[in-house]
CSV table of C-alpha atoms in Angstrom, one decimal:
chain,number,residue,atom,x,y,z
A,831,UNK,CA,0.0,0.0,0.0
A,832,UNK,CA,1.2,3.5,-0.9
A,833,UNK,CA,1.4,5.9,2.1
A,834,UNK,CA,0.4,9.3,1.7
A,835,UNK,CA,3.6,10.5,3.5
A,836,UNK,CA,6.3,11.6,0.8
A,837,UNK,CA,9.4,10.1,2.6
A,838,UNK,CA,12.1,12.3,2.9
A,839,UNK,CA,11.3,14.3,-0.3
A,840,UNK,CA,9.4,17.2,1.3
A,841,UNK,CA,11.7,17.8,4.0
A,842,UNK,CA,14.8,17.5,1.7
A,843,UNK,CA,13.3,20.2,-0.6
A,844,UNK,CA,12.7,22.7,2.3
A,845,UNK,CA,16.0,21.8,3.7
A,846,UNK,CA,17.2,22.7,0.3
A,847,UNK,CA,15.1,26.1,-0.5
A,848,UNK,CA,16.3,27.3,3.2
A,849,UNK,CA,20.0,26.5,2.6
A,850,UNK,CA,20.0,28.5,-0.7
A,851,UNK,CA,18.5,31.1,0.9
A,852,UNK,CA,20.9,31.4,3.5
A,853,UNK,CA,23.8,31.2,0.9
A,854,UNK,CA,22.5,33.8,-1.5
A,855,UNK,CA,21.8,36.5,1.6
A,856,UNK,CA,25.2,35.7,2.1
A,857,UNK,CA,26.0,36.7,-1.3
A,858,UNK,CA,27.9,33.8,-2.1
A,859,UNK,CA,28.2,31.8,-5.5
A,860,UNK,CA,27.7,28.3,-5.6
A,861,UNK,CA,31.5,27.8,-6.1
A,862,UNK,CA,32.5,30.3,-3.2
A,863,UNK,CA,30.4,28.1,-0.9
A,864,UNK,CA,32.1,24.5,-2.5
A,865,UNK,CA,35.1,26.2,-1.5
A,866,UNK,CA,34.7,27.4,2.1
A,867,UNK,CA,33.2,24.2,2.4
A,868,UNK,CA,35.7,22.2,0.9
A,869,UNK,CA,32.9,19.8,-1.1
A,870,UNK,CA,32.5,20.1,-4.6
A,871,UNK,CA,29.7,22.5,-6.8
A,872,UNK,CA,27.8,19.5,-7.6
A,873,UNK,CA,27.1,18.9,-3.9
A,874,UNK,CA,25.6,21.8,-2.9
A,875,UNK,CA,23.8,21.7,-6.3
A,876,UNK,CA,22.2,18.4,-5.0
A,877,UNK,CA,21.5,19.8,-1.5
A,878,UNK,CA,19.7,22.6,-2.6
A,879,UNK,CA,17.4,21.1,-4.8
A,880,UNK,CA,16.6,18.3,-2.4
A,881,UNK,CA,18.3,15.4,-4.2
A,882,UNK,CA,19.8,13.9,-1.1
A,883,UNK,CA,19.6,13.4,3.0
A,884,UNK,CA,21.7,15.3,5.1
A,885,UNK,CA,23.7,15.1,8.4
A,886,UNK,CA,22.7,17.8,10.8
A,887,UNK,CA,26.4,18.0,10.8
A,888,UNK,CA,26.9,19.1,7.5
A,889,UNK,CA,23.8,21.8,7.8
A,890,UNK,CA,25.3,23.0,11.0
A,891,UNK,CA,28.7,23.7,8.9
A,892,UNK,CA,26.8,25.3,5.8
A,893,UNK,CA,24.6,27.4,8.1
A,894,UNK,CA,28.5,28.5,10.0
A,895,UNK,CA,29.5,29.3,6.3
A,896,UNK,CA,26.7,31.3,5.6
A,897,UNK,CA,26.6,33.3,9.2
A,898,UNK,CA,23.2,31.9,10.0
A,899,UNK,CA,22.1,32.6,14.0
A,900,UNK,CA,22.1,29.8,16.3
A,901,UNK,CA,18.1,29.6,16.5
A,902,UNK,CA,17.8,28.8,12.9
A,903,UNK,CA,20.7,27.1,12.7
A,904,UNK,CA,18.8,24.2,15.7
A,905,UNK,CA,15.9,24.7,13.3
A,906,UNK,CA,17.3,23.6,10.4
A,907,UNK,CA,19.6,20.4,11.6
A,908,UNK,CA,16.2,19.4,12.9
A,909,UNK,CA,14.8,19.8,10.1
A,910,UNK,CA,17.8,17.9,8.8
A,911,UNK,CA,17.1,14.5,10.9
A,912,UNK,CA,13.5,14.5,8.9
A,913,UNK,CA,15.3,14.1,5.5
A,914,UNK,CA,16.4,10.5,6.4
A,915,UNK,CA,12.8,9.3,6.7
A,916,UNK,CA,12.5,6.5,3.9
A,917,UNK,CA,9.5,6.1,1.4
A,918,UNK,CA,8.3,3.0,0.8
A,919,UNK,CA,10.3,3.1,-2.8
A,920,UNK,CA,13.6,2.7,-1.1
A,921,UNK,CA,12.9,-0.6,-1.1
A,922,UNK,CA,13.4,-0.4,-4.7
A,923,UNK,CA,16.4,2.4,-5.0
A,924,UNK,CA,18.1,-0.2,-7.2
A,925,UNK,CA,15.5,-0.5,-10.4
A,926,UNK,CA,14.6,3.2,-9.7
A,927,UNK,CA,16.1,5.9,-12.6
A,928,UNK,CA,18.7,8.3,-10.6
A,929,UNK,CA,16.6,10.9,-9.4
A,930,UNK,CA,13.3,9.8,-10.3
A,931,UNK,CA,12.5,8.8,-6.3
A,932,UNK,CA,12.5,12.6,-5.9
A,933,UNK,CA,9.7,12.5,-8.4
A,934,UNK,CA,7.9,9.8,-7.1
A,935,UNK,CA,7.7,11.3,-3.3
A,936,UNK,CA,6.7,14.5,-4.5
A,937,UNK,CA,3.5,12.4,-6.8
A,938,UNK,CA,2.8,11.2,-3.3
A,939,UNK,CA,2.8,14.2,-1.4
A,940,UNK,CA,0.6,16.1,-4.6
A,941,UNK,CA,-3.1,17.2,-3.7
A,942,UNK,CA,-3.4,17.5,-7.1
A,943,UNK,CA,-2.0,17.1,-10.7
A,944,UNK,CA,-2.6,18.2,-13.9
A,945,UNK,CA,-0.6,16.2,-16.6
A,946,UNK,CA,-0.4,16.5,-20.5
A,947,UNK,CA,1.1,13.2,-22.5
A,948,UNK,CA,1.3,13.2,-26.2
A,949,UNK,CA,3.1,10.0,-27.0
A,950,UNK,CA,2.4,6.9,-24.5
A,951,UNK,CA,0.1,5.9,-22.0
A,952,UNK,CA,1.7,7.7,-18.0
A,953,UNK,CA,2.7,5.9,-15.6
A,954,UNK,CA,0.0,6.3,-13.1
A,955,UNK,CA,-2.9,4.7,-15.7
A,956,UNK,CA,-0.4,1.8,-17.4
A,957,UNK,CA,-1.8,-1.8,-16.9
A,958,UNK,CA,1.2,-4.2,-15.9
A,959,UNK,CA,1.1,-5.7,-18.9
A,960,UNK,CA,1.5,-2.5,-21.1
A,961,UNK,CA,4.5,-1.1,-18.5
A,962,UNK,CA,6.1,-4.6,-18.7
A,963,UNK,CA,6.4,-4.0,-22.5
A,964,UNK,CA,7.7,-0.5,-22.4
A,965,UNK,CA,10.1,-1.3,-19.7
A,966,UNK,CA,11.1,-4.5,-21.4
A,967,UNK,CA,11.6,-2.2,-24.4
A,968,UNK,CA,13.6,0.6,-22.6
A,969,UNK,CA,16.1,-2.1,-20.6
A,970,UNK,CA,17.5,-4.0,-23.5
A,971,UNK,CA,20.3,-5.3,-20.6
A,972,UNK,CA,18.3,-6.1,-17.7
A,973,UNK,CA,16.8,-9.6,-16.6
A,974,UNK,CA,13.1,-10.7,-16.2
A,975,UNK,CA,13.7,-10.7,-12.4
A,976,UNK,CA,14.6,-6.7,-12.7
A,977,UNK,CA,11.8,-5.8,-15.4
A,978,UNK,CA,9.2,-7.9,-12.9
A,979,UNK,CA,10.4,-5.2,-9.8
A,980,UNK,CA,10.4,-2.3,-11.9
A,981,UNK,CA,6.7,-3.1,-12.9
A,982,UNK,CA,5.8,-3.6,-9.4
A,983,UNK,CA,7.4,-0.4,-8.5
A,984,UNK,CA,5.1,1.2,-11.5
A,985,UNK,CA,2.0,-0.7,-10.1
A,986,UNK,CA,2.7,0.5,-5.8
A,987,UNK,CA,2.8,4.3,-7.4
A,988,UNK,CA,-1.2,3.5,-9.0
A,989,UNK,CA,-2.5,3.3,-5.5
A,990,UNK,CA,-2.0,6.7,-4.7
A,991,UNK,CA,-5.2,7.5,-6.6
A,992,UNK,CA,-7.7,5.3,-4.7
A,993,UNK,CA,-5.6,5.7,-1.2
A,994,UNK,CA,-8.1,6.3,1.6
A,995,UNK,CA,-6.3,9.1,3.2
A,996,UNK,CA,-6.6,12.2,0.8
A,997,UNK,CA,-6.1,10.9,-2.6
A,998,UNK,CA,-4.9,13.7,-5.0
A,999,UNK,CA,-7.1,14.4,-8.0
A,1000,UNK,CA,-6.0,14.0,-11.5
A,1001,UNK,CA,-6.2,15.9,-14.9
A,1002,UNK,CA,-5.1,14.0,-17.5
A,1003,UNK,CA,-5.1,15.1,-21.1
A,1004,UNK,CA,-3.7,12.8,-23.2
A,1005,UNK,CA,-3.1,13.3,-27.3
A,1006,UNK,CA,-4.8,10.4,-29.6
A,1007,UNK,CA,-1.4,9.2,-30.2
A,1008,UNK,CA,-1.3,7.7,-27.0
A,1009,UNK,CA,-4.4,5.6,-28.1
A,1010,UNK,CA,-2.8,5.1,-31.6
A,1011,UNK,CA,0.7,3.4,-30.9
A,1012,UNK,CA,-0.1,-0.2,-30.4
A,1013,UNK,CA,2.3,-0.9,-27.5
A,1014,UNK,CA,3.0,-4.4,-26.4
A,1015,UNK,CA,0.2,-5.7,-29.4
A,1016,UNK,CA,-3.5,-5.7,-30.0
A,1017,UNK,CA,-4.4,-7.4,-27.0
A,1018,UNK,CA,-2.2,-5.3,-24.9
A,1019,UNK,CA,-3.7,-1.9,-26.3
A,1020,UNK,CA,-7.2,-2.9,-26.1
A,1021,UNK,CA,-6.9,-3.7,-22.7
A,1022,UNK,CA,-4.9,-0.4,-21.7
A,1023,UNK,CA,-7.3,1.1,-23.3
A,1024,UNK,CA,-10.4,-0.1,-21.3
A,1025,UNK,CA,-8.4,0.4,-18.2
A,1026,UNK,CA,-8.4,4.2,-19.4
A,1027,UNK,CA,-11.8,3.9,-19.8
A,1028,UNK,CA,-12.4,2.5,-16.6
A,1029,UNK,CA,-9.8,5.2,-15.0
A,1030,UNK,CA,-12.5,7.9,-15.9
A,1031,UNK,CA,-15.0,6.9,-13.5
A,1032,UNK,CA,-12.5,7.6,-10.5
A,1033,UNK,CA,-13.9,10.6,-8.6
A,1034,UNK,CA,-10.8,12.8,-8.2
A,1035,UNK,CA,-9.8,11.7,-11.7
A,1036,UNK,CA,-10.4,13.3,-14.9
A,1037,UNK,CA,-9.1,12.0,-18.4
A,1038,UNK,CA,-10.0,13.7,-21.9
A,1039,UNK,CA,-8.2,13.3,-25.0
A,1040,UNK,CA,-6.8,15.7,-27.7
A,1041,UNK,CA,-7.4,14.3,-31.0
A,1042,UNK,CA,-5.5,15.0,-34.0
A,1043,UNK,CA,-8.3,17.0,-35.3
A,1044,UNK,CA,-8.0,19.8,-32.8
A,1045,UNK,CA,-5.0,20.7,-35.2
A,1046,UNK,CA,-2.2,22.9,-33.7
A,1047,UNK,CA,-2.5,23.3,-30.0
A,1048,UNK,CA,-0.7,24.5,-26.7
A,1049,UNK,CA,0.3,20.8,-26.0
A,1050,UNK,CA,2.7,20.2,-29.2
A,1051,UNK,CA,4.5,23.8,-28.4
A,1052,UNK,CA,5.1,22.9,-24.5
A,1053,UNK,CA,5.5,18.8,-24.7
A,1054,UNK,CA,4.4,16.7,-21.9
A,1055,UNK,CA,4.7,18.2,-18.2
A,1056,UNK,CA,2.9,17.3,-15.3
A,1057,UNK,CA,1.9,20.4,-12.7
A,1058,UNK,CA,1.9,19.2,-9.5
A,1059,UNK,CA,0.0,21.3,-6.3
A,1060,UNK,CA,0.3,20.3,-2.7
A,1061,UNK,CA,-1.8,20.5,0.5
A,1062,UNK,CA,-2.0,23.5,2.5
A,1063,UNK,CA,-0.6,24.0,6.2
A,1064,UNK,CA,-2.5,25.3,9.1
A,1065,UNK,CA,-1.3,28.5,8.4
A,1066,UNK,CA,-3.3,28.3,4.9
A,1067,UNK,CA,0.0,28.4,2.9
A,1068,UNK,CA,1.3,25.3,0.2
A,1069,UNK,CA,3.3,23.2,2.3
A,1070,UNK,CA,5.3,23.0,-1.4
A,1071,UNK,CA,5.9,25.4,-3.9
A,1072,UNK,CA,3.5,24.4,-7.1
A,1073,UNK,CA,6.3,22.4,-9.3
A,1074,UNK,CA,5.9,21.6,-13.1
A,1075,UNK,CA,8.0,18.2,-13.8
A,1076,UNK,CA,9.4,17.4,-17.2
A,1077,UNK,CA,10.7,14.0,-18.1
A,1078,UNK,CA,14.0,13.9,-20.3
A,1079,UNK,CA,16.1,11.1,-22.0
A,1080,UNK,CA,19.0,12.0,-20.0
A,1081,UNK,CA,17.5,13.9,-17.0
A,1082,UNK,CA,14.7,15.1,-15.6
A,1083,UNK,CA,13.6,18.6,-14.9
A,1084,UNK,CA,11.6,20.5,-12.3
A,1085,UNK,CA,10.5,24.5,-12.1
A,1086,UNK,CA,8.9,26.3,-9.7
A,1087,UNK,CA,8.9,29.9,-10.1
A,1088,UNK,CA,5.7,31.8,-9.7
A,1089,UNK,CA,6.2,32.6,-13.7
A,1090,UNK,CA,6.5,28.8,-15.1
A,1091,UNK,CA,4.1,27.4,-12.7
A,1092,UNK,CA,1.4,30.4,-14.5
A,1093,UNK,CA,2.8,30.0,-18.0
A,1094,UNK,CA,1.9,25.6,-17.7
A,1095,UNK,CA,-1.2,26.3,-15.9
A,1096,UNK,CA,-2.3,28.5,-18.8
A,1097,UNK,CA,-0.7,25.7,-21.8
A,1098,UNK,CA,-2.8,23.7,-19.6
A,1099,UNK,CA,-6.1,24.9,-19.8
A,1100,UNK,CA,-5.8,25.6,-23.1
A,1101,UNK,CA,-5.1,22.0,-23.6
A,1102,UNK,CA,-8.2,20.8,-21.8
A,1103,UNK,CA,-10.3,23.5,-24.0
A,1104,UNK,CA,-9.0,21.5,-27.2
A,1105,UNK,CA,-9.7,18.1,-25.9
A,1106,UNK,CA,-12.7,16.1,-26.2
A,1107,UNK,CA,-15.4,16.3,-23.2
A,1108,UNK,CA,-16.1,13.2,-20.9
A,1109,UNK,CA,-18.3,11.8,-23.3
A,1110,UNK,CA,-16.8,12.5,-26.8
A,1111,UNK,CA,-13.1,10.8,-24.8
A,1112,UNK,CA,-15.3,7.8,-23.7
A,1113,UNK,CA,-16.2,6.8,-27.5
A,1114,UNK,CA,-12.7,7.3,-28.9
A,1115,UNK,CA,-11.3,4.7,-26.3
A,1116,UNK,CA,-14.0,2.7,-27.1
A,1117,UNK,CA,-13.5,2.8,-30.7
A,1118,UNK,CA,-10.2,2.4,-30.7
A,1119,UNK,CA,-10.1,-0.2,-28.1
A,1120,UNK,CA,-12.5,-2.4,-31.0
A,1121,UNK,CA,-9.8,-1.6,-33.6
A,1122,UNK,CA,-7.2,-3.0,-31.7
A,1123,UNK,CA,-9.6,-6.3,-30.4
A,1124,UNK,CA,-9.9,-7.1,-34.1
């Protein structure tokens, strides 16, 4: 079962935004603090954007560096202790992409997403069958034993969307491509495709597709993103900063500033305008779903 708690990812990331903070008010480059530190650039890189655990240790030095009083300081290798808390996809750190676990905590700790896919069916929807085929595809070098895991890792990520305890809602707009490229066979796509179907009828979730006919639209400028907003603390503020993820080939990326997070709620929204309504994306997985049963 899929807890609602995000592991450590939460607390890394505040860890992180507080530390950059302190080092910019401090007016010091990335590479001036590597230096006073004695660690490398690409370490305080990591820290800062919440990549990794730290030692209240290490914070205390970097909040020395940076002249940071001693109440903040105690507040902050508290804070610190919070980023070893382990999700329950540590478990599978070995099958996991690098980085992609900071991904997955923050999909946990989401009260909300709103994701665009032009090309293949997202993780969160895939049947096992379908992500056994893509995964099998995408790990030419790996055994059966590996592709089973990482399926299983892909399948303990679904049950986010019909936890008990707050499940976040979805928007899902996906382009008719997605129903088009017969992944894994006939069979395989038909059967995706009525789990889309099926998908729909989830109360917090809600699935439309943009077909080719809606011509030139915001999606095909922006490319897939998924905009992710989070709960709000007692004092009525996001305990996370809105954050629009972007898969690559060879990394992944994430923005946050007040600016990107308006600009892909507005590619958004135009997205869903072009899409087909519930109804109108209910008979093209149907349809297409009988093309591929043939």
């Amino acid at each position: 079962m899929v807890e609602a708690a995000s592991g450590s990812t939460v607390p890394r990331r505040q860890l992180g935004r507080h530390l950059r903070e302190l080092r910019n008010r401090a007016r010091l480059t990335v590479r001036a603090a590597s230096t006073a530190l004695e660690w490398s650039d690409q370490k305080i890189w990591r820290i800062e954007t919440g990549q990794t655990s730290m030692r209240s240790l290490d914070v205390e030095a970097m909040c020395r560096a940076y002249g940071a009083d001693a109440e903040l300081t105690m507040g902050l290798m508290g804070l610190a202790k919070e980023t070893k808390n382990r999700g329950w996809w540590h478990a599978y750190g070995d099958v996991i992409p690098e980085g992609f676990d900071l991904f997955i905590g923050l999909e946990g700790a989401a009260a909300s997403l709103r994701q665009y896919i032009k090309d293949l069916v997202p993780g969160l929807v895939q049947t096992e069958d379908y992500a056994r085929a893509l995964i099998r595809e995408g790990t030419h070098d790996v055994d059966r034993d590996e592709i089973e895991r990482r399926v299983h890792v892909r399948m303990a990520r679904q049950e986010l969307l019909t936890r008990v305890t707050s499940p976040p809602t979805l928007e899902l707009a996906l382009g008719e491509a997605v129903l088009r490229q017969p992944v894994g066979g006939g069979e395989v796509m038909a059967r995706q495709l009525h789990r889309l179907a099926e998908t729909m009828e989830l109360p917090n979730v809600s699935l439309r597709v943009v077909p080719f006919a809606a011509g030139l639209h915001y999606g095909l400028v922006s490319g897939p993103f998924t905009l992710l907003r989070f709960p709000v603390n007692g004092d009525g503020q996001p305990m996370e900063p809105p954050t629009v993820y972007m898969e690559g080939f060879t990394g992944d990326l994430y923005l946050d500033k007040p600016q990107e997070i308006e600009r892909y709620d507005q590619a958004f929204t135009s997205i869903w305008r072009a899409a087909l309504d519930h109804k109108g994306t209910q008979n093209i997985l149907r349809q297409a779903a009988k093309e591929f049963s043939r």
